[in-house]
mmCIF file of C-alpha atoms and ligand atoms in Angstrom:
data_model
loop_
_atom_site.group_PDB
_atom_site.id
_atom_site.type_symbol
_atom_site.label_atom_id
_atom_site.label_comp_id
_atom_site.label_asym_id
_atom_site.label_seq_id
_atom_site.Cartn_x
_atom_site.Cartn_y
_atom_site.Cartn_z
ATOM 1 C CA MET Y 24 -5.950 27.048 -34.663
ATOM 2 C CA PRO Y 25 -5.396 27.298 -30.879
ATOM 3 C CA ALA Y 26 -1.837 27.796 -29.587
ATOM 4 C CA ILE Y 27 0.002 24.643 -28.500
ATOM 5 C CA THR Y 28 1.910 24.681 -25.212
ATOM 6 C CA ALA Y 29 4.452 22.093 -24.057
ATOM 7 C CA THR Y 30 6.563 22.157 -20.911
ATOM 8 C CA ALA Y 31 9.511 20.189 -19.535
ATOM 9 C CA PRO Y 32 10.957 20.022 -16.011
ATOM 10 C CA GLY Y 33 14.456 20.732 -14.745
ATOM 11 C CA LYS Y 34 16.590 17.948 -13.310
ATOM 12 C CA ILE Y 35 19.248 17.206 -10.733
ATOM 13 C CA ILE Y 36 21.886 14.520 -10.724
ATOM 14 C CA LEU Y 37 21.601 12.751 -7.361
ATOM 15 C CA PHE Y 38 24.718 10.630 -7.855
ATOM 16 C CA GLY Y 39 27.312 10.024 -10.561
ATOM 17 C CA GLU Y 40 27.907 13.223 -12.582
ATOM 18 C CA HIS Y 41 31.079 13.336 -14.686
ATOM 19 C CA ALA Y 42 31.776 9.603 -14.224
ATOM 20 C CA VAL Y 43 28.613 9.016 -16.301
ATOM 21 C CA VAL Y 44 30.354 10.616 -19.298
ATOM 22 C CA TYR Y 45 32.888 7.747 -19.103
ATOM 23 C CA GLY Y 46 30.333 4.926 -19.114
ATOM 24 C CA HIS Y 47 29.626 4.614 -15.380
ATOM 25 C CA PRO Y 48 26.053 4.732 -14.080
ATOM 26 C CA ALA Y 49 24.377 7.816 -12.601
ATOM 27 C CA ILE Y 50 21.039 8.608 -10.964
ATOM 28 C CA ALA Y 51 19.011 11.675 -11.911
ATOM 29 C CA VAL Y 52 15.559 12.908 -10.932
ATOM 30 C CA PRO Y 53 13.241 15.518 -12.460
ATOM 31 C CA VAL Y 54 12.608 18.826 -10.672
ATOM 32 C CA ASN Y 55 9.085 19.907 -11.495
ATOM 33 C CA GLN Y 56 9.211 23.157 -9.496
ATOM 34 C CA VAL Y 57 11.108 24.756 -12.394
ATOM 35 C CA ARG Y 58 10.084 24.366 -16.043
ATOM 36 C CA ALA Y 59 10.808 25.336 -19.616
ATOM 37 C CA ARG Y 60 7.807 26.200 -21.779
ATOM 38 C CA ALA Y 61 7.271 26.476 -25.533
ATOM 39 C CA ILE Y 62 4.118 28.104 -26.926
ATOM 40 C CA ILE Y 63 3.529 27.765 -30.653
ATOM 41 C CA SER Y 64 0.866 29.883 -32.384
ATOM 42 C CA ALA Y 65 -0.195 29.960 -36.016
ATOM 43 C CA ARG Y 66 0.344 33.219 -37.932
ATOM 44 C CA PRO Y 67 -2.009 32.895 -40.898
ATOM 45 C CA ASP Y 68 -1.288 36.559 -41.736
ATOM 46 C CA GLN Y 69 2.271 35.580 -42.749
ATOM 47 C CA PRO Y 70 3.504 33.494 -45.712
ATOM 48 C CA SER Y 71 4.272 29.807 -45.130
ATOM 49 C CA GLY Y 72 7.851 29.184 -44.042
ATOM 50 C CA TRP Y 73 7.765 32.319 -41.820
ATOM 51 C CA VAL Y 74 8.881 31.325 -38.302
ATOM 52 C CA ARG Y 75 9.466 33.878 -35.543
ATOM 53 C CA ILE Y 76 11.253 32.801 -32.376
ATOM 54 C CA GLN Y 77 11.008 34.766 -29.158
ATOM 55 C CA ALA Y 78 13.066 33.743 -26.145
ATOM 56 C CA PRO Y 79 12.970 36.707 -23.748
ATOM 57 C CA ASN Y 80 15.178 34.956 -21.135
ATOM 58 C CA ILE Y 81 18.120 35.134 -23.534
ATOM 59 C CA GLY Y 82 17.036 38.375 -25.267
ATOM 60 C CA LEU Y 83 16.266 36.649 -28.558
ATOM 61 C CA ASP Y 84 13.600 37.785 -31.030
ATOM 62 C CA ALA Y 85 14.465 36.628 -34.561
ATOM 63 C CA LEU Y 86 13.185 34.898 -37.655
ATOM 64 C CA LEU Y 87 14.331 31.307 -38.122
ATOM 65 C CA ASP Y 88 16.068 32.198 -41.403
ATOM 66 C CA GLU Y 89 18.178 34.819 -39.630
ATOM 67 C CA LEU Y 90 19.711 32.364 -37.152
ATOM 68 C CA PRO Y 91 22.851 30.370 -37.935
ATOM 69 C CA GLY Y 92 22.298 26.644 -38.492
ATOM 70 C CA ASP Y 93 24.252 25.707 -35.373
ATOM 71 C CA ASN Y 94 22.153 27.893 -33.095
ATOM 72 C CA PRO Y 95 20.575 25.345 -30.699
ATOM 73 C CA LEU Y 96 17.038 26.679 -31.307
ATOM 74 C CA SER Y 97 17.230 26.796 -35.124
ATOM 75 C CA PHE Y 98 18.992 23.408 -35.106
ATOM 76 C CA THR Y 99 16.150 21.940 -33.012
ATOM 77 C CA ILE Y 100 13.385 23.493 -35.126
ATOM 78 C CA ASN Y 101 14.921 22.383 -38.446
ATOM 79 C CA HIS Y 102 15.426 18.859 -37.096
ATOM 80 C CA VAL Y 103 11.803 18.670 -35.960
ATOM 81 C CA PHE Y 104 10.705 19.767 -39.457
ATOM 82 C CA ALA Y 105 12.859 16.969 -40.921
ATOM 83 C CA ALA Y 106 11.606 14.388 -38.388
ATOM 84 C CA VAL Y 107 7.957 15.104 -39.221
ATOM 85 C CA ASP Y 108 8.756 15.360 -42.927
ATOM 86 C CA ILE Y 109 7.805 18.994 -43.502
ATOM 87 C CA THR Y 110 9.615 21.021 -46.137
ATOM 88 C CA ARG Y 111 7.589 24.228 -45.902
ATOM 89 C CA ALA Y 112 6.124 24.853 -42.449
ATOM 90 C CA PRO Y 113 2.963 26.880 -41.879
ATOM 91 C CA ALA Y 114 3.725 30.401 -40.587
ATOM 92 C CA MET Y 115 4.139 30.365 -36.828
ATOM 93 C CA GLU Y 116 5.428 32.157 -33.800
ATOM 94 C CA ILE Y 117 7.372 30.209 -31.163
ATOM 95 C CA ARG Y 118 7.715 31.676 -27.683
ATOM 96 C CA ILE Y 119 10.140 30.018 -25.293
ATOM 97 C CA THR Y 120 10.329 30.856 -21.609
ATOM 98 C CA SER Y 121 11.946 29.073 -18.699
ATOM 99 C CA THR Y 122 12.180 29.336 -14.926
ATOM 100 C CA ILE Y 123 15.190 26.981 -14.906
ATOM 101 C CA PRO Y 124 18.390 28.899 -14.153
ATOM 102 C CA ILE Y 125 20.882 28.788 -17.050
ATOM 103 C CA ALA Y 126 24.346 27.210 -16.573
ATOM 104 C CA ALA Y 127 23.400 25.981 -13.111
ATOM 105 C CA GLY Y 128 23.380 22.184 -13.510
ATOM 106 C CA LEU Y 129 19.573 21.970 -13.611
ATOM 107 C CA GLY Y 130 19.244 20.877 -17.232
ATOM 108 C CA SER Y 131 17.903 24.144 -18.674
ATOM 109 C CA GLY Y 132 19.286 23.473 -22.183
ATOM 110 C CA ALA Y 133 17.777 19.984 -22.435
ATOM 111 C CA ALA Y 134 14.448 21.145 -20.960
ATOM 112 C CA VAL Y 135 14.122 23.964 -23.517
ATOM 113 C CA SER Y 136 14.887 21.511 -26.351
ATOM 114 C CA ILE Y 137 12.363 18.981 -25.087
ATOM 115 C CA ALA Y 138 9.543 21.505 -24.576
ATOM 116 C CA LEU Y 139 10.246 22.873 -28.056
ATOM 117 C CA ILE Y 140 10.419 19.452 -29.757
ATOM 118 C CA ARG Y 141 7.197 18.295 -28.099
ATOM 119 C CA GLY Y 142 5.288 21.516 -28.747
ATOM 120 C CA LEU Y 143 6.411 21.915 -32.337
ATOM 121 C CA SER Y 144 5.827 18.307 -33.409
ATOM 122 C CA LYS Y 145 2.361 18.463 -31.841
ATOM 123 C CA PHE Y 146 1.633 21.794 -33.569
ATOM 124 C CA LEU Y 147 2.580 20.165 -36.885
ATOM 125 C CA GLY Y 148 0.133 17.317 -36.172
ATOM 126 C CA LYS Y 149 2.796 14.620 -35.740
ATOM 127 C CA PRO Y 150 3.769 14.363 -32.057
ATOM 128 C CA LEU Y 151 7.091 12.533 -31.723
ATOM 129 C CA SER Y 152 7.537 9.510 -29.437
ATOM 130 C CA ASP Y 153 9.534 9.793 -26.196
ATOM 131 C CA GLU Y 154 12.437 7.948 -27.857
ATOM 132 C CA GLN Y 155 12.458 10.404 -30.771
ATOM 133 C CA VAL Y 156 12.170 13.400 -28.429
ATOM 134 C CA SER Y 157 15.057 12.190 -26.263
ATOM 135 C CA SER Y 158 17.327 11.334 -29.166
ATOM 136 C CA LEU Y 159 16.734 14.667 -30.904
ATOM 137 C CA ALA Y 160 17.360 16.496 -27.609
ATOM 138 C CA TYR Y 161 20.601 14.511 -27.295
ATOM 139 C CA ALA Y 162 21.736 15.767 -30.708
ATOM 140 C CA VAL Y 163 21.125 19.338 -29.458
ATOM 141 C CA GLU Y 164 23.011 18.582 -26.222
ATOM 142 C CA LYS Y 165 26.006 17.666 -28.371
ATOM 143 C CA LEU Y 166 25.928 21.211 -29.788
ATOM 144 C CA HIS Y 167 25.878 22.668 -26.248
ATOM 145 C CA HIS Y 168 28.734 20.493 -25.051
ATOM 146 C CA GLY Y 169 30.614 18.043 -27.216
ATOM 147 C CA THR Y 170 30.454 14.874 -25.122
ATOM 148 C CA PRO Y 171 27.226 14.758 -23.113
ATOM 149 C CA SER Y 172 26.372 11.450 -21.487
ATOM 150 C CA GLY Y 173 22.694 11.698 -22.470
ATOM 151 C CA ILE Y 174 21.390 11.596 -18.885
ATOM 152 C CA ASP Y 175 19.846 15.103 -18.977
ATOM 153 C CA ASN Y 176 17.697 14.533 -22.084
ATOM 154 C CA THR Y 177 16.709 11.093 -20.736
ATOM 155 C CA VAL Y 178 15.506 12.111 -17.261
ATOM 156 C CA ILE Y 179 13.747 15.226 -18.578
ATOM 157 C CA THR Y 180 11.985 13.369 -21.402
ATOM 158 C CA TYR Y 181 10.679 10.594 -19.132
ATOM 159 C CA ASN Y 182 10.076 12.884 -16.117
ATOM 160 C CA LYS Y 183 10.888 9.991 -13.735
ATOM 161 C CA PRO Y 184 13.891 9.047 -11.579
ATOM 162 C CA VAL Y 185 16.370 7.205 -13.816
ATOM 163 C CA TYR Y 186 19.422 5.030 -13.381
ATOM 164 C CA PHE Y 187 21.369 5.662 -16.553
ATOM 165 C CA SER Y 188 24.525 4.338 -18.210
ATOM 166 C CA ARG Y 189 25.847 5.735 -21.456
ATOM 167 C CA ASN Y 190 25.975 3.399 -24.441
ATOM 168 C CA LYS Y 191 29.155 1.530 -25.232
ATOM 169 C CA PRO Y 192 29.899 1.479 -28.996
ATOM 170 C CA GLY Y 193 27.287 -0.641 -30.754
ATOM 171 C CA LYS Y 194 25.028 -0.806 -27.687
ATOM 172 C CA ALA Y 195 21.999 1.225 -26.621
ATOM 173 C CA ASP Y 196 22.048 3.431 -23.495
ATOM 174 C CA GLN Y 197 20.891 1.623 -20.389
ATOM 175 C CA VAL Y 198 17.914 3.500 -18.954
ATOM 176 C CA GLU Y 199 16.224 1.998 -15.916
ATOM 177 C CA LYS Y 200 13.238 3.618 -14.288
ATOM 178 C CA PHE Y 201 13.663 2.205 -10.792
ATOM 179 C CA ASN Y 202 11.471 1.984 -7.749
ATOM 180 C CA VAL Y 203 11.731 4.647 -5.008
ATOM 181 C CA ALA Y 204 10.555 2.616 -2.015
ATOM 182 C CA ARG Y 205 10.298 5.612 0.335
ATOM 183 C CA SER Y 206 9.963 9.232 -0.760
ATOM 184 C CA PHE Y 207 12.723 11.551 0.413
ATOM 185 C CA THR Y 208 13.338 15.301 0.454
ATOM 186 C CA ILE Y 209 16.095 17.050 -1.459
ATOM 187 C CA LEU Y 210 17.021 20.666 -0.875
ATOM 188 C CA ILE Y 211 18.688 22.378 -3.843
ATOM 189 C CA GLY Y 212 20.885 25.435 -3.241
ATOM 190 C CA ASP Y 213 22.153 27.743 -5.979
ATOM 191 C CA SER Y 214 25.695 29.069 -5.530
ATOM 192 C CA GLY Y 215 24.745 31.887 -7.934
ATOM 193 C CA ILE Y 216 27.915 31.228 -9.935
ATOM 194 C CA PRO Y 217 27.120 30.445 -13.590
ATOM 195 C CA SER Y 218 29.146 27.462 -14.756
ATOM 196 C CA PRO Y 219 28.466 26.063 -18.236
ATOM 197 C CA THR Y 220 28.647 22.259 -18.175
ATOM 198 C CA ALA Y 221 30.645 22.321 -21.411
ATOM 199 C CA LEU Y 222 33.580 23.922 -19.578
ATOM 200 C CA THR Y 223 33.781 21.532 -16.624
ATOM 201 C CA VAL Y 224 33.211 18.473 -18.818
ATOM 202 C CA GLY Y 225 35.943 19.725 -21.189
ATOM 203 C CA ASP Y 226 38.383 20.393 -18.320
ATOM 204 C CA VAL Y 227 37.801 16.950 -16.830
ATOM 205 C CA ARG Y 228 38.387 15.404 -20.252
ATOM 206 C CA SER Y 229 41.706 17.246 -20.700
ATOM 207 C CA ALA Y 230 42.863 16.197 -17.224
ATOM 208 C CA TRP Y 231 41.802 12.584 -17.921
ATOM 209 C CA GLN Y 232 43.610 12.579 -21.266
ATOM 210 C CA GLU Y 233 46.818 13.740 -19.575
ATOM 211 C CA ASN Y 234 46.732 11.219 -16.770
ATOM 212 C CA ARG Y 235 44.066 8.570 -17.227
ATOM 213 C CA GLU Y 236 44.727 6.143 -14.416
ATOM 214 C CA PRO Y 237 43.834 8.229 -11.337
ATOM 215 C CA TYR Y 238 40.744 9.626 -13.063
ATOM 216 C CA ASP Y 239 39.578 6.187 -14.159
ATOM 217 C CA ARG Y 240 39.933 5.053 -10.536
ATOM 218 C CA LEU Y 241 37.865 8.014 -9.296
ATOM 219 C CA PHE Y 242 35.174 7.364 -11.945
ATOM 220 C CA THR Y 243 35.024 3.687 -10.942
ATOM 221 C CA SER Y 244 34.652 4.646 -7.258
ATOM 222 C CA ILE Y 245 31.814 7.031 -8.175
ATOM 223 C CA GLY Y 246 30.120 4.221 -10.131
ATOM 224 C CA ALA Y 247 30.297 2.017 -7.023
ATOM 225 C CA VAL Y 248 28.699 4.762 -4.893
ATOM 226 C CA VAL Y 249 25.913 5.120 -7.483
ATOM 227 C CA ASN Y 250 25.142 1.406 -7.355
ATOM 228 C CA GLN Y 251 24.989 1.438 -3.542
ATOM 229 C CA ALA Y 252 22.726 4.493 -3.694
ATOM 230 C CA LYS Y 253 20.383 2.752 -6.130
ATOM 231 C CA GLU Y 254 20.100 -0.270 -3.796
ATOM 232 C CA ALA Y 255 19.411 2.022 -0.834
ATOM 233 C CA ILE Y 256 16.712 3.966 -2.704
ATOM 234 C CA GLN Y 257 15.053 0.763 -3.857
ATOM 235 C CA ALA Y 258 15.140 -0.606 -0.296
ATOM 236 C CA GLY Y 259 13.819 2.632 1.231
ATOM 237 C CA ASP Y 260 17.045 2.841 3.269
ATOM 238 C CA ILE Y 261 17.309 6.633 3.386
ATOM 239 C CA ALA Y 262 19.810 6.579 6.301
ATOM 240 C CA THR Y 263 22.437 5.085 3.980
ATOM 241 C CA LEU Y 264 21.955 7.735 1.292
ATOM 242 C CA GLY Y 265 23.360 10.711 3.217
ATOM 243 C CA PRO Y 266 26.857 9.277 3.774
ATOM 244 C CA LEU Y 267 26.872 8.099 0.138
ATOM 245 C CA MET Y 268 26.231 11.693 -0.969
ATOM 246 C CA ASP Y 269 29.144 12.854 1.171
ATOM 247 C CA GLU Y 270 31.360 10.161 -0.344
ATOM 248 C CA ASN Y 271 30.320 11.190 -3.876
ATOM 249 C CA GLN Y 272 31.127 14.832 -3.031
ATOM 250 C CA GLU Y 273 34.594 13.866 -1.792
ATOM 251 C CA LEU Y 274 35.274 12.072 -5.091
ATOM 252 C CA LEU Y 275 34.042 15.110 -7.068
ATOM 253 C CA VAL Y 276 36.385 17.337 -5.051
ATOM 254 C CA ARG Y 277 39.246 15.034 -6.022
ATOM 255 C CA ILE Y 278 38.213 15.216 -9.692
ATOM 256 C CA GLY Y 279 38.514 18.998 -9.338
ATOM 257 C CA VAL Y 280 34.963 20.120 -10.098
ATOM 258 C CA SER Y 281 33.964 21.608 -6.749
ATOM 259 C CA CYS Y 282 34.864 25.147 -5.671
ATOM 260 C CA GLU Y 283 35.109 27.112 -2.453
ATOM 261 C CA GLU Y 284 31.522 28.387 -2.592
ATOM 262 C CA LEU Y 285 30.054 24.921 -3.224
ATOM 263 C CA ASP Y 286 32.245 23.391 -0.498
ATOM 264 C CA HIS Y 287 30.971 26.045 1.895
ATOM 265 C CA LEU Y 288 27.293 25.463 1.083
ATOM 266 C CA VAL Y 289 27.769 21.689 1.377
ATOM 267 C CA ARG Y 290 29.400 22.146 4.798
ATOM 268 C CA VAL Y 291 26.660 24.514 6.007
ATOM 269 C CA ALA Y 292 23.948 22.069 4.878
ATOM 270 C CA ARG Y 293 25.580 19.237 6.832
ATOM 271 C CA GLU Y 294 26.129 21.397 9.929
ATOM 272 C CA SER Y 295 22.490 22.512 9.782
ATOM 273 C CA GLY Y 296 21.101 18.982 9.902
ATOM 274 C CA ALA Y 297 21.293 17.534 6.370
ATOM 275 C CA PHE Y 298 21.966 13.775 6.198
ATOM 276 C CA GLY Y 299 24.423 14.351 3.341
ATOM 277 C CA SER Y 300 25.261 16.894 0.664
ATOM 278 C CA LYS Y 301 27.115 17.303 -2.623
ATOM 279 C CA LEU Y 302 27.351 19.455 -5.723
ATOM 280 C CA SER Y 303 25.012 18.489 -8.555
ATOM 281 C CA GLY Y 304 25.696 18.692 -12.295
ATOM 282 C CA GLY Y 305 28.883 20.069 -13.840
ATOM 283 C CA GLY Y 306 30.157 21.790 -10.654
ATOM 284 C CA ARG Y 307 32.528 24.795 -10.154
ATOM 285 C CA GLY Y 308 29.339 26.765 -9.539
ATOM 286 C CA GLY Y 309 25.700 26.057 -10.235
ATOM 287 C CA ASN Y 310 23.753 24.070 -7.667
ATOM 288 C CA MET Y 311 24.414 21.817 -4.712
ATOM 289 C CA ILE Y 312 21.922 19.400 -3.169
ATOM 290 C CA ALA Y 313 21.314 18.079 0.331
ATOM 291 C CA LEU Y 314 19.287 15.141 1.591
ATOM 292 C CA VAL Y 315 17.280 16.650 4.431
ATOM 293 C CA PRO Y 316 14.631 15.636 6.969
ATOM 294 C CA GLY Y 317 11.388 17.006 5.461
ATOM 295 C CA GLU Y 318 10.541 18.947 8.620
ATOM 296 C CA SER Y 319 13.936 20.780 8.623
ATOM 297 C CA ALA Y 320 13.995 21.674 4.922
ATOM 298 C CA LYS Y 321 12.922 25.296 5.514
ATOM 299 C CA ALA Y 322 15.439 25.922 8.287
ATOM 300 C CA ILE Y 323 18.310 24.389 6.305
ATOM 301 C CA ALA Y 324 17.262 26.414 3.244
ATOM 302 C CA GLN Y 325 17.444 29.561 5.385
ATOM 303 C CA ALA Y 326 20.928 28.572 6.576
ATOM 304 C CA LEU Y 327 22.026 28.167 2.939
ATOM 305 C CA ILE Y 328 20.678 31.615 2.030
ATOM 306 C CA SER Y 329 22.523 33.139 5.005
ATOM 307 C CA ALA Y 330 25.664 31.344 3.763
ATOM 308 C CA GLY Y 331 25.402 32.960 0.319
ATOM 309 C CA ALA Y 332 23.049 30.743 -1.728
ATOM 310 C CA THR Y 333 21.071 32.876 -4.167
ATOM 311 C CA ASN Y 334 18.060 30.566 -4.304
ATOM 312 C CA THR Y 335 16.787 27.289 -2.860
ATOM 313 C CA ILE Y 336 14.236 24.726 -4.034
ATOM 314 C CA VAL Y 337 12.755 21.913 -1.970
ATOM 315 C CA THR Y 338 11.759 18.867 -3.966
ATOM 316 C CA MET Y 339 10.488 15.387 -3.092
ATOM 317 C CA VAL Y 340 11.862 12.320 -4.838
ATOM 318 C CA ARG Y 341 9.119 9.785 -5.391
ATOM 319 C CA ASN Y 342 8.130 7.320 -8.037
HETATM 320 C C1 MEV L 11 25.357 17.166 -16.392
HETATM 321 O O1 MEV L 11 24.046 17.239 -15.889
HETATM 322 C C2 MEV L 11 26.087 16.011 -15.824
HETATM 323 C C3 MEV L 11 27.491 15.753 -16.364
HETATM 324 O O2 MEV L 11 27.814 14.435 -15.963
HETATM 325 C C4 MEV L 11 27.589 15.903 -17.861
HETATM 326 C C5 MEV L 11 26.821 14.823 -18.624
HETATM 327 O O3 MEV L 11 26.479 13.780 -18.059
HETATM 328 O O4 MEV L 11 26.604 15.023 -19.826
HETATM 329 C C6 MEV L 11 28.504 16.701 -15.718
#
């Protein structure tokens, strides 16, 4: 049996991180320049039920049985077995690699889950639907950080720009794949500071629990920026998007999820010709983004590197 390979892209949040956890909308787009990959090969020389997992990026080489049940990889694999109704899997080797930086706001955890779910269900002859893939990846996200909004698994599963609002009790998530009337260029800059989303999301929750009113007001203002940004993207009004990014950044600073290094990179991007700039994802490290004129992307990327960014990616947002 030939090996099965599945891949999944990274993602960035264009507008609305953190507020999206509290039911406000957010906009995210896939980043196909970085990817997670799962390769599943049969091992007919081993007894059924034998599953070896290799994930060199995190230094893991183990048998499924050796991993604790709440390990995100064993949790994902066992849930795929249950979803496709398999009690004793054929012997296999699963190799997971990824070019998506970890703890950087680019969705590496969700992308690994999605590549693995897709590859494994296909290997077992029962490929899961997008809805099943996304909802299983959401369950894994909950292991990574207790209260994910669900936007990462959604945008990565569908590999399209999405306007997303988290479900209210008893209601389904609102996922809109909306029209990008004019393509635009986003420059992504890595601060090089690892910052697990679980920590920033947890800190924001504690601060909100202590003093809800000002945070609720900030979340509502972010939601309003997101809705204006969606209108602008749908109308091809790119000139409006830059100032909206700056406004979103200011609100994130007030929530307390920026940091000196991100503030610096955002400032350098603006001073070097970006239309607007903000952090993207959990914040306090990880990546920032800037809306840039396509022809200046390289020069602005160079300015970010000189200002301390450890890596840059240029990506186009299109339908
Ligand atoms: C993570 O990509 C974005 C956050 O809003 C967390 C979430 O939505 O789960 C910070």
